[in-house]
Amino acid sequence: MDEDFDIPAAEDMMNDDMDLPDDNPILKVGEEKEIGKQGLKKKLVKEGEGWDRPESGDEVEVHYTGTLLDGTQFDSSRDRGTPFKFTLGQGQVIKGWDEGIKTMKKGENAIFTIPPELAYGASGSPPTIPPNATLQFDVELLSWTSVKDICKDGGIFKKILTEGEKWENPKDPDEVLVNYEAKLEDGTVAAKVDGVEFTVKDGHFCPALSKTVKTMKKGEKVLLTVKPQYGFGEKGKPATGTEGAVPPNATLHITLELVSWKTVTEVTDDKKVMKKILKEGEGYERPNEGAAVQVKLIGKLQDGTVFLKKGHNEGEELFEFKTDEEQVIDGLDRAVMTMKKGEVAQLTIAPEYAFGSSESQQELALVPANSTVYYEVELVSFVKDKESWDMNTPEKIEAAGKKKEEGNVLFKAGKYVRASKRYEKAVKFIEYDSSFGEEEKKQAKALKVACNLNDAACKLKLKDYKQAEKLCSKVLELESTNVKALYRRAQAYINLADLDLAEFDIKKALELDPDNREVKLEYKVLKEKMKEYNKKEAKFYGNMFAKMNKMESIDSSKSSTKEAEPMSIDSKA
């Protein structure tokens, strides 16, 4: 294909695009443009306010005057002195109105020219509107009430009656406190309840309530239109106690107020330590690892038995402990580090994060083995452990050394997760050493090497081989001839099945320290692994080649059979 095609200039292309119909055109006062592709036109008479426009489902309020193209007026809300209200996008008005009014802003005045296809069509609306009539409407958008289609399927429409506070919404685990009244379409009250509390994910009354509260703010009051699929469906609901019956396939109108809610959070990923906030705390600060905290505390068993009470009696001192120091059970330790000053929370702690499989005698009662325990905690005050940015260089080096020693003690006790955290914190204190003096840089380097090596040993114990490999690589960037780093990285590579890389590291380690017993033993382990791997590989390829040979023999026997057959096609030649 040799022809060259002319590409229109950008300016020409822009002009071409400007002639296309636009669903939401930008107009100047006095300008007219087409909306969409069905002949609807809009002429701007007066600019509106802001940027917001009504959406499908919103309840709009307008003044309008309707005329034929010859100027004959057939209707006017202005003459009646009463604005016209309707729900946008629900087919309550002609299609041209639904399409046109959603392009308007509050206070805007526009003239819409509406073709018969988007108005009353071939039949018209006798006696005032003839068949196939194009109509003009002078419309002013006075206001609208936002009505949201919550599930985007027309099942629940939400109209805000009273705006709520702030911006947060309840989540699935949260406990909400609501007031509601549910009515049938004829106005019959099906239920009226004040002050009921429920967990969002568990729901209450009908599915619409839990779906709606997740979109609400504290103090918000709404009116819901609920279709049967989010109400009581095809079966309906019989009358029970104070609640009336709901017929099958009934649409409900529910007034719902979100009074407040208690935030419930998962302190641990496995959901075995849960925290419900009973009273919000102050500010944004929370205790860090090593913080000194003061709390009021009540510990209970599932049957309500109190086994611990601290800081509640008159004149009694508050309960004090240091976080991340194993001075309290793990679940309480973790939860307190998520709290703010002044916060009151209820904790549910599974045995794994409490007293485990052993019974434990506490101050006021015995906690049986495998008990889930419940605490009510108020974080009265705390002093955070000093962070690296609050320290000078000697303090950073001292803090790093202290954390390293703490890590060593924990490692020897078999507490590898907590030991690893200590080593990581130690390295953070001295991570950025550009402002250090030469002697301080040497000290920092020695600490980084020791902590990363020890952390790698923790990761190997925890079977986190990828992280162990990364930590050893960091050490080797600082000291390329570190035998321990090569040895531990080789261990990580063996477990990651990177046998060639493991062999490279072990050989290098033996070059540097030929008599190192641990490295020699690891080399034996590696050789065994390589033998095992080679056997498996040989078996795999042996099986594969055997199958290929079998296929080839089948193919050759088929072809020889074909050659032996008489060539009947050519017999007449």
Coordinates of C-alpha atoms in Angstrom, one line a residue:
M1 CA 0.0 0.0 0.0
D2 CA 1.8 3.1 -1.3
E3 CA -0.9 5.7 -0.7
D4 CA -0.3 8.4 2.0
F5 CA -3.4 9.4 4.0
D6 CA -3.7 13.0 5.2
I7 CA -4.0 13.3 9.0
P8 CA -6.1 16.2 10.0
A9 CA -4.4 18.9 12.1
A10 CA -5.1 18.9 15.8
E11 CA -7.1 22.1 15.4
D12 CA -9.3 20.6 12.7
M13 CA -9.8 17.5 14.8
M14 CA -10.9 19.7 17.7
N15 CA -13.3 21.6 15.6
D16 CA -14.8 18.3 14.3
D17 CA -15.2 17.1 17.9
M18 CA -16.9 20.3 18.9
D19 CA -19.8 19.5 16.5
L20 CA -20.6 16.2 18.2
P21 CA -23.5 16.1 20.7
D22 CA -22.4 16.3 24.3
D23 CA -24.3 14.7 27.3
N24 CA -23.2 17.6 29.6
P25 CA -22.2 20.6 27.5
I26 CA -20.5 23.7 28.9
L27 CA -22.6 26.7 27.8
K28 CA -22.3 30.5 28.0
V29 CA -25.4 32.5 28.6
G30 CA -27.4 32.7 25.4
E31 CA -25.7 29.8 23.8
E32 CA -27.6 26.6 22.7
K33 CA -26.2 23.1 22.2
E34 CA -27.5 19.6 21.6
I35 CA -27.5 17.1 24.6
G36 CA -27.0 13.5 23.7
K37 CA -27.8 12.1 20.2
Q38 CA -31.6 12.2 20.1
G39 CA -32.2 15.9 19.2
L40 CA -32.6 17.4 22.8
K41 CA -31.3 21.0 22.9
K42 CA -30.4 23.2 25.8
K43 CA -30.1 27.1 25.8
L44 CA -28.6 28.7 28.9
V45 CA -30.6 31.7 30.2
K46 CA -29.0 32.1 33.6
E47 CA -25.9 30.5 35.2
G48 CA -26.3 28.3 38.2
E49 CA -24.2 28.0 41.4
G50 CA -21.2 25.8 42.2
W51 CA -20.4 22.5 40.4
D52 CA -22.9 20.0 41.7
R53 CA -25.7 18.6 39.6
P54 CA -28.6 16.3 40.5
E55 CA -28.3 12.6 39.9
S56 CA -30.8 9.8 39.1
G57 CA -32.9 9.2 42.2
D58 CA -32.6 12.8 43.6
E59 CA -35.8 14.7 44.4
V60 CA -35.7 17.9 42.4
E61 CA -37.8 21.1 42.7
V62 CA -38.3 23.3 39.6
H63 CA -40.3 26.1 38.2
Y64 CA -41.2 25.7 34.5
T65 CA -43.3 27.0 31.6
G66 CA -44.1 24.7 28.7
T67 CA -44.9 26.0 25.1
L68 CA -45.3 24.6 21.6
L69 CA -42.9 25.9 18.9
D70 CA -45.5 28.5 17.9
G71 CA -45.4 30.0 21.4
T72 CA -48.7 28.6 22.6
Q73 CA -48.4 28.0 26.4
F74 CA -49.9 24.7 27.6
D75 CA -48.6 24.5 31.2
S76 CA -46.8 26.6 33.9
S77 CA -45.9 26.0 37.5
R78 CA -45.1 29.7 37.7
D79 CA -48.7 30.6 37.0
R80 CA -49.9 28.2 39.7
G81 CA -47.4 29.7 42.1
T82 CA -46.2 26.2 43.3
P83 CA -42.9 24.6 42.3
F84 CA -43.1 21.2 40.7
K85 CA -41.3 18.3 42.5
F86 CA -40.4 14.9 41.1
T87 CA -37.7 12.1 41.4
L88 CA -35.1 12.4 38.6
G89 CA -34.4 9.4 36.3
Q90 CA -37.4 7.4 37.5
G91 CA -39.7 7.9 34.5
Q92 CA -42.1 10.2 36.5
V93 CA -41.7 12.9 33.7
I94 CA -41.0 12.9 30.0
K95 CA -37.6 11.5 29.0
G96 CA -36.4 14.9 27.8
W97 CA -36.8 16.3 31.3
D98 CA -34.9 13.4 32.9
E99 CA -32.1 13.9 30.4
G100 CA -32.0 17.7 30.5
I101 CA -32.4 18.5 34.2
K102 CA -29.5 16.3 35.2
T103 CA -27.2 18.8 33.3
M104 CA -28.3 21.8 35.4
K105 CA -26.9 23.4 38.6
K106 CA -28.7 24.9 41.5
G107 CA -30.4 28.2 40.5
E108 CA -29.7 27.7 36.8
N109 CA -32.4 28.7 34.2
A110 CA -32.4 27.0 30.8
I111 CA -34.7 26.5 27.8
F112 CA -35.0 22.9 26.6
T113 CA -36.2 22.1 23.1
I114 CA -37.5 18.5 23.2
P115 CA -38.3 16.4 20.1
P116 CA -41.5 14.3 20.1
E117 CA -39.4 11.1 20.7
L118 CA -38.4 12.4 24.1
A119 CA -41.8 14.0 24.8
Y120 CA -45.3 12.7 24.1
G121 CA -44.5 11.0 20.7
A122 CA -47.0 10.2 18.0
S123 CA -50.0 10.2 20.4
G124 CA -49.4 13.6 21.9
S125 CA -51.3 14.6 25.1
P126 CA -54.8 15.8 24.0
P127 CA -56.2 18.4 24.2
T128 CA -53.2 20.6 24.8
I129 CA -50.3 18.8 23.0
P130 CA -50.8 17.6 19.4
P131 CA -49.3 14.4 18.0
N132 CA -45.5 14.6 17.1
A133 CA -45.1 17.9 18.8
T134 CA -41.7 19.4 19.6
L135 CA -41.9 21.2 22.9
Q136 CA -40.1 24.0 24.6
F137 CA -39.7 24.2 28.4
D138 CA -38.3 27.2 30.3
V139 CA -37.0 25.5 33.4
E140 CA -35.4 26.9 36.6
L141 CA -33.8 24.4 39.0
L142 CA -34.6 25.7 42.5
S143 CA -33.1 22.9 44.6
W144 CA -32.8 19.1 45.0
T145 CA -32.5 16.6 47.8
S146 CA -29.8 14.0 47.3
V147 CA -31.3 10.5 47.0
K148 CA -28.6 7.8 46.6
D149 CA -29.1 4.3 45.0
I150 CA -27.0 2.6 47.7
C151 CA -26.6 -0.8 46.0
K152 CA -26.7 0.6 42.4
D153 CA -29.5 -1.8 41.5
G154 CA -32.6 0.3 42.5
G155 CA -33.1 -1.8 45.6
I156 CA -32.4 0.8 48.3
F157 CA -32.8 4.6 47.8
K158 CA -31.5 6.8 50.6
K159 CA -32.8 10.4 51.1
I160 CA -30.9 12.4 53.7
L161 CA -33.2 14.2 56.1
T162 CA -30.5 15.4 58.6
E163 CA -26.8 15.6 57.8
G164 CA -24.4 13.8 60.1
E165 CA -21.1 14.8 61.7
K166 CA -17.5 14.4 60.5
W167 CA -16.8 11.9 57.7
E168 CA -16.4 8.5 59.2
N169 CA -18.8 5.6 58.5
P170 CA -19.3 2.4 60.5
K171 CA -17.6 -0.8 59.2
D172 CA -18.8 -4.4 59.3
P173 CA -17.4 -5.3 62.8
D174 CA -18.7 -2.1 64.4
E175 CA -21.6 -2.0 66.9
V176 CA -24.2 0.7 65.9
L177 CA -26.9 2.4 67.9
V178 CA -30.0 3.3 65.8
N179 CA -33.6 4.5 65.9
Y180 CA -35.9 3.4 63.1
E181 CA -39.5 3.3 61.9
A182 CA -40.6 1.1 59.1
K183 CA -43.9 1.7 57.2
L184 CA -45.7 -0.1 54.4
E185 CA -46.7 1.9 51.3
D186 CA -50.1 2.5 52.7
G187 CA -48.6 4.1 55.8
T188 CA -49.1 1.1 58.1
V189 CA -46.3 1.0 60.7
A190 CA -44.5 -2.4 60.6
A191 CA -41.9 -1.6 63.3
K192 CA -40.8 1.3 65.4
V193 CA -37.8 1.0 67.6
D194 CA -35.7 3.5 69.5
G195 CA -32.2 2.8 70.8
V196 CA -31.4 -0.7 69.4
E197 CA -27.8 -1.8 69.1
F198 CA -26.4 -4.4 66.7
T199 CA -23.2 -5.4 64.9
V200 CA -23.2 -4.2 61.3
K201 CA -22.2 -7.5 59.7
D202 CA -24.9 -9.4 61.7
G203 CA -27.7 -6.9 60.7
H204 CA -31.1 -6.2 62.2
F205 CA -34.7 -6.2 61.1
C206 CA -34.0 -6.4 57.4
P207 CA -30.9 -6.4 55.1
A208 CA -31.4 -2.8 54.2
L209 CA -30.4 -1.5 57.7
S210 CA -26.9 -3.0 57.7
K211 CA -26.2 -1.9 54.1
T212 CA -27.4 1.6 54.8
V213 CA -25.6 2.3 58.1
K214 CA -22.3 1.7 56.4
T215 CA -23.0 4.8 54.2
M216 CA -24.1 7.0 57.2
K217 CA -22.3 9.5 59.5
K218 CA -22.9 9.9 63.2
G219 CA -26.2 11.8 63.8
E220 CA -27.4 11.3 60.2
K221 CA -31.1 10.7 59.7
V222 CA -32.4 9.3 56.4
L223 CA -35.6 8.1 54.6
L224 CA -35.2 4.8 52.8
T225 CA -37.3 3.3 50.0
V226 CA -36.6 -0.4 50.3
K227 CA -37.5 -2.9 47.6
P228 CA -38.5 -6.5 48.6
Q229 CA -35.0 -8.0 47.9
Y230 CA -33.6 -5.9 50.7
G231 CA -36.7 -6.1 52.8
F232 CA -38.5 -9.4 53.4
G233 CA -38.7 -10.7 49.9
E234 CA -41.3 -13.0 48.5
K235 CA -42.2 -14.5 51.9
G236 CA -42.8 -11.3 53.8
K237 CA -42.8 -11.4 57.6
P238 CA -45.5 -12.4 60.1
A239 CA -46.5 -10.1 63.0
T240 CA -44.3 -10.7 66.1
G241 CA -44.6 -9.0 69.4
T242 CA -44.6 -5.2 68.9
E243 CA -43.8 -5.6 65.1
G244 CA -46.5 -5.7 62.5
A245 CA -46.7 -8.0 59.5
V246 CA -45.0 -7.3 56.2
P247 CA -46.8 -8.8 53.2
P248 CA -44.9 -10.7 50.5
N249 CA -43.1 -8.5 47.9
A250 CA -43.7 -5.4 50.0
T251 CA -41.8 -2.1 49.5
L252 CA -40.9 -0.5 52.8
H253 CA -40.3 3.2 53.7
I254 CA -37.9 3.3 56.7
T255 CA -36.8 6.4 58.6
L256 CA -33.4 5.5 60.1
E257 CA -31.2 7.5 62.5
L258 CA -27.6 6.6 63.3
V259 CA -27.3 7.8 66.9
S260 CA -23.7 6.5 67.4
W261 CA -21.4 3.5 67.1
K262 CA -18.6 1.7 68.8
T263 CA -15.6 1.0 66.5
V264 CA -14.5 -2.6 66.6
T265 CA -11.0 -3.3 65.2
E266 CA -8.9 -6.5 64.7
V267 CA -5.8 -6.0 66.7
T268 CA -4.2 -9.2 65.2
D269 CA -4.7 -10.4 61.6
D270 CA -6.1 -13.7 62.8
K271 CA -8.9 -11.8 64.6
K272 CA -8.0 -13.4 67.9
V273 CA -7.6 -10.1 69.7
M274 CA -10.5 -7.7 69.1
K275 CA -10.9 -4.2 70.4
K276 CA -14.2 -2.3 70.8
I277 CA -13.9 1.4 71.6
L278 CA -16.3 2.5 74.4
K279 CA -14.9 6.0 74.6
E280 CA -12.8 7.8 72.0
G281 CA -9.3 9.0 73.0
E282 CA -7.6 12.3 72.4
G283 CA -5.3 13.3 69.5
Y284 CA -3.4 10.9 67.3
E285 CA -0.5 9.7 69.4
R286 CA -0.3 6.1 70.5
P287 CA 2.2 4.2 72.7
N288 CA 5.2 2.7 70.8
E289 CA 7.2 -0.4 71.7
G290 CA 8.9 0.2 75.1
A291 CA 6.5 3.0 76.1
A292 CA 5.7 3.4 79.8
V293 CA 1.9 3.2 80.1
Q294 CA -0.6 3.8 83.0
V295 CA -4.0 2.1 82.7
K296 CA -7.2 1.3 84.7
L297 CA -7.9 -2.3 84.1
I298 CA -10.6 -4.9 84.8
G299 CA -10.1 -8.5 83.6
K300 CA -13.0 -11.0 83.4
L301 CA -13.8 -14.5 82.3
Q302 CA -16.6 -15.5 80.0
D303 CA -19.0 -16.1 82.9
G304 CA -18.3 -12.6 84.3
T305 CA -15.9 -13.6 87.0
V306 CA -13.4 -10.8 87.7
F307 CA -9.9 -12.1 88.0
L308 CA -8.0 -8.7 87.9
K309 CA -8.9 -5.2 88.9
K310 CA -6.4 -2.4 88.9
G311 CA -6.6 1.4 89.4
H312 CA -10.3 1.6 90.0
N313 CA -10.5 1.8 93.8
E314 CA -10.2 5.2 95.5
G315 CA -6.6 6.0 96.3
E316 CA -5.3 3.0 94.4
E317 CA -2.4 3.6 92.1
L318 CA -2.8 3.1 88.4
F319 CA -1.5 -0.1 86.8
E320 CA 1.8 0.6 85.1
F321 CA 3.8 -1.5 82.6
K322 CA 6.2 -1.2 79.7
T323 CA 4.9 -2.3 76.3
D324 CA 6.7 -5.1 74.4
E325 CA 8.5 -6.3 77.6
E326 CA 6.3 -9.3 78.3
Q327 CA 5.1 -7.6 81.5
V328 CA 1.4 -8.4 80.6
I329 CA -0.2 -11.0 78.3
D330 CA 0.5 -10.5 74.6
G331 CA -3.0 -9.6 73.6
L332 CA -3.3 -6.8 76.2
D333 CA 0.2 -5.6 75.2
R334 CA -0.7 -5.4 71.5
A335 CA -4.1 -3.8 72.1
V336 CA -2.8 -1.0 74.4
M337 CA -0.3 0.1 71.6
T338 CA -3.4 0.8 69.3
M339 CA -5.0 3.1 71.9
K340 CA -5.0 6.9 72.4
K341 CA -4.7 8.8 75.7
G342 CA -8.1 8.8 77.4
E343 CA -9.5 5.9 75.3
V344 CA -11.6 3.3 77.0
A345 CA -11.8 0.0 75.2
Q346 CA -13.2 -3.5 75.7
L347 CA -10.9 -6.3 74.6
T348 CA -11.7 -9.9 73.7
I349 CA -8.5 -12.0 73.8
A350 CA -8.3 -15.6 72.7
P351 CA -6.2 -18.1 74.7
E352 CA -3.3 -18.0 72.3
Y353 CA -2.7 -14.3 73.2
A354 CA -3.8 -14.7 76.9
F355 CA -2.8 -17.4 79.3
G356 CA -2.7 -20.3 76.8
S357 CA -3.1 -23.9 77.6
S358 CA -2.2 -23.6 81.3
E359 CA -4.3 -22.3 84.1
S360 CA -3.1 -19.1 85.8
Q361 CA -3.7 -17.9 89.3
Q362 CA -4.5 -14.2 89.1
E363 CA -5.1 -11.6 91.8
L364 CA -8.8 -12.2 92.3
A365 CA -9.5 -15.6 90.7
L366 CA -8.0 -18.6 88.8
V367 CA -8.0 -18.3 85.0
P368 CA -8.7 -21.9 83.7
A369 CA -6.6 -23.4 80.8
N370 CA -7.6 -22.3 77.3
S371 CA -9.7 -19.4 78.5
T372 CA -10.8 -16.5 76.3
V373 CA -10.5 -13.4 78.5
Y374 CA -12.1 -10.0 78.4
Y375 CA -10.6 -6.7 79.6
E376 CA -12.0 -3.2 80.0
V377 CA -9.0 -0.9 79.7
E378 CA -8.7 2.9 80.1
L379 CA -5.4 4.3 78.8
V380 CA -4.8 7.1 81.4
S381 CA -1.4 8.2 80.2
F382 CA 1.8 7.1 78.5
V383 CA 5.4 8.2 77.8
K384 CA 6.7 7.0 74.5
D385 CA 10.1 5.3 74.3
K386 CA 12.6 7.7 72.8
E387 CA 12.6 7.6 69.0
S388 CA 15.9 7.9 67.0
W389 CA 15.0 11.4 65.7
D390 CA 15.0 12.6 69.3
M391 CA 18.5 11.3 70.0
N392 CA 22.0 12.6 69.4
T393 CA 24.7 10.3 67.9
P394 CA 26.1 8.7 71.1
E395 CA 22.5 8.1 72.3
K396 CA 21.7 6.3 69.1
I397 CA 24.7 4.0 69.3
E398 CA 24.0 3.3 73.0
A399 CA 20.3 2.6 72.2
A400 CA 21.2 0.3 69.3
G401 CA 23.6 -1.6 71.6
K402 CA 21.0 -2.0 74.2
K403 CA 18.4 -3.3 71.8
K404 CA 21.0 -5.8 70.4
E405 CA 21.6 -7.2 73.9
E406 CA 17.8 -7.4 74.5
G407 CA 17.5 -9.3 71.2
N408 CA 20.3 -11.7 72.3
V409 CA 18.5 -12.6 75.5
L410 CA 15.2 -13.2 73.7
F411 CA 17.0 -15.3 71.0
K412 CA 18.6 -17.5 73.7
A413 CA 15.1 -17.9 75.2
G414 CA 13.7 -19.1 71.9
K415 CA 11.6 -16.0 71.4
Y416 CA 12.6 -15.4 67.8
V417 CA 9.8 -13.1 66.7
R418 CA 10.4 -10.7 69.5
A419 CA 14.2 -11.0 69.2
S420 CA 13.9 -10.1 65.5
K421 CA 12.0 -7.0 66.3
R422 CA 14.7 -5.9 68.7
Y423 CA 17.5 -6.3 66.1
E424 CA 15.4 -4.4 63.5
K425 CA 14.9 -1.6 66.0
A426 CA 18.6 -1.5 66.8
V427 CA 19.5 -1.1 63.1
K428 CA 16.9 1.7 62.7
F429 CA 18.7 3.8 65.4
I430 CA 21.9 3.8 63.3
E431 CA 20.5 3.4 59.8
Y432 CA 21.4 6.9 58.7
D433 CA 25.0 7.6 59.7
S434 CA 26.1 10.4 57.4
S435 CA 26.4 12.8 60.3
F436 CA 28.5 10.4 62.4
G437 CA 32.2 10.8 63.1
E438 CA 34.7 8.2 61.8
E439 CA 34.9 6.3 65.1
E440 CA 31.1 6.4 65.5
K441 CA 30.7 5.1 61.9
K442 CA 32.9 2.1 62.8
Q443 CA 30.8 1.4 65.9
A444 CA 27.6 1.7 63.9
K445 CA 28.9 -0.6 61.1
A446 CA 29.8 -3.3 63.7
L447 CA 26.4 -3.0 65.3
K448 CA 24.6 -3.2 61.8
V449 CA 26.6 -6.3 60.9
A450 CA 26.0 -8.0 64.2
C451 CA 22.2 -7.2 64.3
N452 CA 21.5 -8.1 60.7
L453 CA 23.4 -11.4 61.2
N454 CA 21.5 -12.2 64.4
D455 CA 18.2 -11.2 62.7
A456 CA 19.0 -13.5 59.8
A457 CA 19.5 -16.3 62.4
C458 CA 16.0 -15.5 63.7
K459 CA 14.5 -15.5 60.2
L460 CA 16.1 -19.0 59.5
K461 CA 14.5 -20.3 62.8
L462 CA 11.1 -18.8 61.7
K463 CA 11.6 -20.3 58.2
D464 CA 11.4 -16.9 56.6
Y465 CA 14.2 -17.8 54.2
K466 CA 13.7 -14.9 51.7
Q467 CA 14.1 -12.3 54.5
A468 CA 17.2 -14.2 55.9
E469 CA 18.8 -14.0 52.4
K470 CA 18.1 -10.3 52.2
L471 CA 19.6 -9.6 55.7
C472 CA 22.8 -11.6 54.9
S473 CA 23.1 -9.7 51.6
K474 CA 23.0 -6.4 53.5
V475 CA 25.9 -7.7 55.7
L476 CA 27.9 -8.7 52.7
E477 CA 27.5 -5.2 51.2
L478 CA 29.3 -3.9 54.3
E479 CA 31.7 -6.8 54.7
S480 CA 32.1 -9.0 51.5
T481 CA 34.3 -11.5 53.4
N482 CA 31.9 -12.2 56.3
V483 CA 31.9 -16.0 56.7
K484 CA 28.8 -16.0 58.9
A485 CA 26.8 -14.0 56.3
L486 CA 27.9 -16.4 53.5
Y487 CA 27.1 -19.4 55.6
R488 CA 23.6 -18.2 56.7
R489 CA 22.8 -17.0 53.2
A490 CA 23.8 -20.4 51.9
Q491 CA 21.3 -22.0 54.4
A492 CA 18.6 -19.7 53.1
Y493 CA 19.4 -20.5 49.4
I494 CA 19.3 -24.3 50.2
N495 CA 15.8 -23.9 51.7
L496 CA 14.8 -21.8 48.7
A497 CA 16.1 -24.5 46.4
D498 CA 18.7 -22.1 44.8
L499 CA 21.4 -24.8 45.1
D500 CA 23.9 -23.2 42.7
L501 CA 23.9 -19.9 44.6
A502 CA 24.2 -21.9 47.9
E503 CA 27.2 -23.8 46.5
F504 CA 28.9 -20.5 45.4
D505 CA 28.5 -19.0 48.9
I506 CA 29.7 -22.1 50.7
K507 CA 32.8 -22.5 48.5
K508 CA 33.6 -18.8 49.1
A509 CA 33.2 -19.3 52.9
L510 CA 35.5 -22.3 52.8
E511 CA 38.1 -20.3 50.9
L512 CA 38.0 -17.7 53.6
D513 CA 37.9 -20.2 56.5
P514 CA 38.8 -23.8 55.4
D515 CA 38.5 -25.3 58.8
N516 CA 35.1 -23.9 59.7
R517 CA 33.2 -27.0 61.0
E518 CA 29.7 -25.5 60.5
V519 CA 30.3 -24.5 56.9
K520 CA 31.8 -28.0 56.1
L521 CA 28.7 -29.7 57.6
E522 CA 26.4 -27.4 55.6
Y523 CA 28.4 -28.3 52.4
K524 CA 27.6 -32.0 53.1
V525 CA 23.9 -31.1 53.5
L526 CA 24.1 -29.2 50.2
K527 CA 25.8 -32.1 48.4
E528 CA 23.1 -34.5 49.6
K529 CA 20.4 -32.1 48.4
M530 CA 22.1 -31.8 45.0
K531 CA 22.3 -35.6 44.7
E532 CA 18.7 -35.9 45.5
Y533 CA 17.8 -33.1 43.0
N534 CA 19.9 -34.8 40.3
K535 CA 18.2 -38.1 40.9
K536 CA 14.7 -36.5 40.6
E537 CA 15.8 -34.6 37.5
A538 CA 17.2 -37.8 35.9
K539 CA 14.0 -39.7 36.7
F540 CA 11.9 -36.9 35.3
Y541 CA 13.9 -36.7 32.0
G542 CA 14.1 -40.5 31.8
N543 CA 10.3 -40.8 32.0
M544 CA 9.9 -38.0 29.5
F545 CA 12.4 -39.5 27.0
A546 CA 10.7 -43.0 27.5
K547 CA 7.4 -41.4 26.6
M548 CA 8.9 -39.7 23.6
N549 CA 10.4 -43.0 22.3
K550 CA 7.1 -44.7 22.8
M551 CA 5.3 -42.1 20.8
E552 CA 8.0 -42.3 18.1
S553 CA 7.6 -46.1 17.8
I554 CA 3.8 -45.8 17.6
D555 CA 4.2 -43.1 14.8
S556 CA 6.7 -45.3 12.9
S557 CA 4.5 -48.4 13.1
K558 CA 1.6 -46.3 11.8
S559 CA 3.6 -45.0 8.9
S560 CA 4.9 -48.5 8.0
T561 CA 1.4 -49.8 8.0
K562 CA 0.4 -47.1 5.6
E563 CA 3.3 -47.9 3.2
A564 CA 2.2 -51.5 3.0
E565 CA -1.3 -50.6 1.9
P566 CA -2.1 -50.8 -1.9
M567 CA -2.2 -47.4 -3.5
S568 CA -5.7 -47.8 -5.1
I569 CA -5.9 -44.2 -6.0
D570 CA -3.2 -44.5 -8.7
S571 CA -4.3 -47.9 -10.0
K572 CA -5.9 -46.5 -13.1
A573 CA -2.9 -44.5 -14.2

